[in-house]
Amino acid sequence: MSTLQRRALSLLLIMALAALLAWSVRPTVRLADQGATLDLETLVPHQFDGWELDERQSAAVVNPQAGELQSRIYQQVLARTYIQRSTGRSVMLSIAYGENQSRSNDLHVPDVCYPASGFRIEQSKQGTVRFAQNEIPVRRLIAQRLQRREPLTYWTIIGDQIATSATGAKLLALSYGLRGTVPDGMIVRVSSIGLADDEAFILQQEFVETLLGSLSAEGRKKLAGA
């Protein structure tokens, strides 16, 4: 066998081993199929401790993807507006849930979706929402489009772990995949319009803390990993 033939054979063997390795770590277990089925409509109450659903309007899921592609990414989308009874102030809540967080079906975070929808991101920083003994890592953005200024707080859950960036979400999905599991994923976004930025973030913090306090332990784990 010539040197060229040996090199070709070695290359074929390497390619075969790479294909075998890729097949062996291919995720086969869907996390969404384990445990109780998630239903966002029943998980999130219509009213809780000073907040009630505003039936006149709903929040909008800002996402440039539409039609078949969006349906493939998100199996459930919840979009609501809540009013704080004591002040009349409102908060928009949107939750997008995808059962399969493989590479082609990853969630679209606001950092990407808002600019794609014509918004300019003026501020992006890490933050935390405190609940009981837990601190939930979140990302806070200020998005601007024409006269619409929208401070927002969001976090992403991949499986049962929180990420606050697209890169972090992809790394979590990869870590699940290496263990043979296809994780599900969720983006929880809370936003406000018509308030000063600091006031909006304080209101969003109050809303999230109160909402989490109204849920069962299982519901909190689904929504925030807490």
CSV table of C-alpha atoms in Angstrom, one decimal:
chain,number,residue,atom,x,y,z
A,1,MET,CA,0.0,0.0,0.0
A,2,SER,CA,1.4,3.3,-1.0
A,3,THR,CA,1.9,6.3,1.3
A,4,LEU,CA,-1.0,8.2,-0.5
A,5,GLN,CA,-3.3,5.2,-0.1
A,6,ARG,CA,-2.4,4.9,3.6
A,7,ARG,CA,-3.2,8.6,4.1
A,8,ALA,CA,-6.5,8.2,2.3
A,9,LEU,CA,-7.4,5.2,4.5
A,10,SER,CA,-6.4,7.1,7.7
A,11,LEU,CA,-8.6,10.0,6.6
A,12,LEU,CA,-11.5,7.7,6.0
A,13,LEU,CA,-11.1,6.1,9.4
A,14,ILE,CA,-11.0,9.5,11.1
A,15,MET,CA,-14.1,10.6,9.2
A,16,ALA,CA,-15.9,7.4,10.2
A,17,LEU,CA,-14.9,7.8,13.9
A,18,ALA,CA,-16.1,11.4,13.9
A,19,ALA,CA,-19.4,10.3,12.4
A,20,LEU,CA,-19.7,7.5,15.0
A,21,LEU,CA,-18.9,10.0,17.8
A,22,ALA,CA,-21.5,12.5,16.5
A,23,TRP,CA,-24.1,9.7,16.4
A,24,SER,CA,-23.3,8.4,19.8
A,25,VAL,CA,-23.8,11.8,21.5
A,26,ARG,CA,-26.9,12.7,19.5
A,27,PRO,CA,-29.6,13.6,22.0
A,28,THR,CA,-32.4,11.1,22.1
A,29,VAL,CA,-34.4,11.9,25.3
A,30,ARG,CA,-36.8,14.9,25.2
A,31,LEU,CA,-37.0,16.8,28.5
A,32,ALA,CA,-40.4,18.1,27.5
A,33,ASP,CA,-41.7,14.5,27.5
A,34,GLN,CA,-40.6,14.0,31.1
A,35,GLY,CA,-43.1,14.8,33.9
A,36,ALA,CA,-46.3,16.8,33.7
A,37,THR,CA,-47.3,18.6,30.5
A,38,LEU,CA,-46.7,22.4,30.6
A,39,ASP,CA,-49.8,24.6,30.0
A,40,LEU,CA,-48.9,28.3,30.2
A,41,GLU,CA,-52.6,29.4,30.2
A,42,THR,CA,-53.2,27.5,33.5
A,43,LEU,CA,-49.8,28.0,35.0
A,44,VAL,CA,-50.0,31.8,35.1
A,45,PRO,CA,-53.0,33.1,37.0
A,46,HIS,CA,-55.3,35.9,35.7
A,47,GLN,CA,-55.1,37.8,39.0
A,48,PHE,CA,-52.9,37.6,42.0
A,49,ASP,CA,-52.1,39.8,45.0
A,50,GLY,CA,-52.9,43.3,43.7
A,51,TRP,CA,-52.6,42.5,40.0
A,52,GLU,CA,-55.3,41.6,37.5
A,53,LEU,CA,-55.4,40.8,33.8
A,54,ASP,CA,-56.3,43.7,31.5
A,55,GLU,CA,-58.8,42.1,29.1
A,56,ARG,CA,-58.7,45.1,26.8
A,57,GLN,CA,-55.2,44.5,25.6
A,58,SER,CA,-52.5,41.9,25.4
A,59,ALA,CA,-48.7,42.0,25.3
A,60,ALA,CA,-47.0,41.5,22.0
A,61,VAL,CA,-44.2,39.0,21.3
A,62,VAL,CA,-41.6,40.9,19.5
A,63,ASN,CA,-40.1,38.5,17.0
A,64,PRO,CA,-39.3,39.0,13.3
A,65,GLN,CA,-39.8,35.3,12.6
A,66,ALA,CA,-43.3,34.4,11.6
A,67,GLY,CA,-45.5,31.6,10.2
A,68,GLU,CA,-44.0,28.1,9.9
A,69,LEU,CA,-40.6,29.0,11.4
A,70,GLN,CA,-42.1,30.6,14.5
A,71,SER,CA,-44.5,27.7,15.0
A,72,ARG,CA,-41.5,25.4,14.9
A,73,ILE,CA,-39.6,27.3,17.5
A,74,TYR,CA,-42.5,28.0,19.9
A,75,GLN,CA,-45.2,25.5,20.8
A,76,GLN,CA,-46.8,27.9,23.3
A,77,VAL,CA,-46.9,31.6,23.5
A,78,LEU,CA,-48.6,33.6,26.4
A,79,ALA,CA,-49.1,37.3,25.9
A,80,ARG,CA,-50.9,39.3,28.6
A,81,THR,CA,-51.1,42.8,30.1
A,82,TYR,CA,-51.6,43.1,33.8
A,83,ILE,CA,-52.8,46.2,35.8
A,84,GLN,CA,-51.6,47.0,39.3
A,85,ARG,CA,-54.9,47.8,41.1
A,86,SER,CA,-53.4,50.3,43.6
A,87,THR,CA,-51.7,52.5,41.0
A,88,GLY,CA,-53.3,51.7,37.6
A,89,ARG,CA,-49.9,51.0,36.1
A,90,SER,CA,-49.6,48.2,33.6
A,91,VAL,CA,-47.0,45.6,32.8
A,92,MET,CA,-46.8,43.4,29.7
A,93,LEU,CA,-45.9,39.8,30.2
A,94,SER,CA,-44.9,37.5,27.4
A,95,ILE,CA,-43.7,33.9,27.7
A,96,ALA,CA,-42.6,31.8,24.7
A,97,TYR,CA,-42.0,28.1,25.2
A,98,GLY,CA,-40.3,25.7,22.8
A,99,GLU,CA,-40.2,22.0,23.4
A,100,ASN,CA,-37.0,21.3,21.4
A,101,GLN,CA,-33.9,23.5,21.9
A,102,SER,CA,-31.8,21.9,19.2
A,103,ARG,CA,-29.5,24.1,17.2
A,104,SER,CA,-32.1,24.8,14.5
A,105,ASN,CA,-34.9,25.6,17.0
A,106,ASP,CA,-33.2,27.8,19.6
A,107,LEU,CA,-35.2,30.6,21.2
A,108,HIS,CA,-34.9,34.2,20.0
A,109,VAL,CA,-33.8,36.5,22.8
A,110,PRO,CA,-35.0,40.2,22.9
A,111,ASP,CA,-31.4,41.4,22.3
A,112,VAL,CA,-31.8,40.0,18.7
A,113,CYS,CA,-35.5,40.2,18.1
A,114,TYR,CA,-36.0,43.8,19.1
A,115,PRO,CA,-33.3,45.2,16.7
A,116,ALA,CA,-34.7,43.0,14.0
A,117,SER,CA,-38.1,44.6,14.5
A,118,GLY,CA,-36.7,48.1,14.2
A,119,PHE,CA,-35.8,48.9,17.8
A,120,ARG,CA,-32.5,50.3,19.0
A,121,ILE,CA,-31.1,48.8,22.2
A,122,GLU,CA,-29.9,51.7,24.3
A,123,GLN,CA,-28.9,49.7,27.4
A,124,SER,CA,-28.3,46.1,28.2
A,125,LYS,CA,-27.1,45.0,31.7
A,126,GLN,CA,-27.3,42.1,34.0
A,127,GLY,CA,-29.5,42.2,37.1
A,128,THR,CA,-31.2,40.0,39.6
A,129,VAL,CA,-34.8,39.5,40.8
A,130,ARG,CA,-34.9,38.3,44.5
A,131,PHE,CA,-37.5,35.9,45.6
A,132,ALA,CA,-37.5,34.4,49.1
A,133,GLN,CA,-33.9,33.1,49.4
A,134,ASN,CA,-33.3,32.9,45.7
A,135,GLU,CA,-31.7,35.4,43.3
A,136,ILE,CA,-32.8,35.0,39.7
A,137,PRO,CA,-30.3,36.3,37.2
A,138,VAL,CA,-32.0,38.5,34.6
A,139,ARG,CA,-31.1,40.9,31.8
A,140,ARG,CA,-32.5,44.4,31.6
A,141,LEU,CA,-32.8,46.2,28.3
A,142,ILE,CA,-34.0,49.6,27.2
A,143,ALA,CA,-35.4,49.4,23.6
A,144,GLN,CA,-36.3,52.5,21.6
A,145,ARG,CA,-38.2,52.7,18.3
A,146,LEU,CA,-39.4,56.2,17.3
A,147,GLN,CA,-41.5,57.5,20.2
A,148,ARG,CA,-41.9,54.0,21.9
A,149,ARG,CA,-39.4,53.5,24.7
A,150,GLU,CA,-39.7,50.1,26.3
A,151,PRO,CA,-37.6,49.1,29.4
A,152,LEU,CA,-37.8,45.3,29.7
A,153,THR,CA,-36.6,42.5,32.0
A,154,TYR,CA,-36.2,39.0,30.7
A,155,TRP,CA,-34.6,35.7,31.4
A,156,THR,CA,-34.3,32.4,29.5
A,157,ILE,CA,-34.7,28.9,30.9
A,158,ILE,CA,-33.0,26.0,29.1
A,159,GLY,CA,-34.2,22.8,30.8
A,160,ASP,CA,-34.2,23.8,34.4
A,161,GLN,CA,-31.4,26.3,34.3
A,162,ILE,CA,-31.4,30.1,33.6
A,163,ALA,CA,-29.4,31.9,31.0
A,164,THR,CA,-29.4,35.7,30.4
A,165,SER,CA,-27.8,35.7,26.9
A,166,ALA,CA,-28.1,33.9,23.6
A,167,THR,CA,-24.6,32.5,24.1
A,168,GLY,CA,-25.4,31.2,27.5
A,169,ALA,CA,-28.6,29.5,26.3
A,170,LYS,CA,-26.7,27.8,23.5
A,171,LEU,CA,-24.0,26.5,25.9
A,172,LEU,CA,-26.7,25.2,28.2
A,173,ALA,CA,-28.4,23.4,25.3
A,174,LEU,CA,-25.1,22.0,24.2
A,175,SER,CA,-24.4,20.7,27.7
A,176,TYR,CA,-27.7,18.9,27.8
A,177,GLY,CA,-27.1,17.5,24.3
A,178,LEU,CA,-23.8,16.0,25.4
A,179,ARG,CA,-25.7,14.1,28.0
A,180,GLY,CA,-28.1,12.7,25.4
A,181,THR,CA,-31.0,15.1,26.3
A,182,VAL,CA,-32.9,17.5,24.1
A,183,PRO,CA,-33.9,20.3,26.5
A,184,ASP,CA,-37.0,22.5,26.3
A,185,GLY,CA,-36.7,26.2,26.6
A,186,MET,CA,-38.6,29.3,27.7
A,187,ILE,CA,-38.2,33.1,27.4
A,188,VAL,CA,-40.0,35.1,30.1
A,189,ARG,CA,-40.2,38.9,29.3
A,190,VAL,CA,-41.7,41.7,31.4
A,191,SER,CA,-41.9,45.2,30.0
A,192,SER,CA,-43.5,48.6,30.5
A,193,ILE,CA,-44.3,51.7,28.5
A,194,GLY,CA,-44.8,55.3,29.6
A,195,LEU,CA,-42.7,55.3,32.8
A,196,ALA,CA,-39.3,56.6,33.5
A,197,ASP,CA,-36.7,53.8,33.1
A,198,ASP,CA,-36.0,53.4,36.8
A,199,GLU,CA,-39.7,53.4,37.7
A,200,ALA,CA,-40.3,50.8,35.0
A,201,PHE,CA,-37.7,48.4,36.3
A,202,ILE,CA,-38.9,48.8,39.9
A,203,LEU,CA,-42.4,48.0,38.8
A,204,GLN,CA,-41.3,45.0,36.8
A,205,GLN,CA,-39.3,43.8,39.8
A,206,GLU,CA,-42.5,44.1,42.0
A,207,PHE,CA,-44.5,42.3,39.4
A,208,VAL,CA,-42.1,39.3,39.0
A,209,GLU,CA,-41.7,38.9,42.7
A,210,THR,CA,-45.5,39.0,43.3
A,211,LEU,CA,-46.2,36.6,40.4
A,212,LEU,CA,-43.6,34.1,41.6
A,213,GLY,CA,-45.1,34.3,45.1
A,214,SER,CA,-48.5,33.3,43.7
A,215,LEU,CA,-47.3,30.1,42.1
A,216,SER,CA,-46.8,26.7,43.5
A,217,ALA,CA,-43.3,25.4,44.0
A,218,GLU,CA,-43.6,23.4,40.8
A,219,GLY,CA,-44.9,26.4,38.9
A,220,ARG,CA,-42.0,28.6,40.2
A,221,LYS,CA,-39.5,26.0,39.1
A,222,LYS,CA,-41.0,25.9,35.6
A,223,LEU,CA,-41.1,29.6,35.3
A,224,ALA,CA,-37.8,30.6,37.0
A,225,GLY,CA,-36.0,27.6,38.2
A,226,ALA,CA,-36.5,28.8,41.7
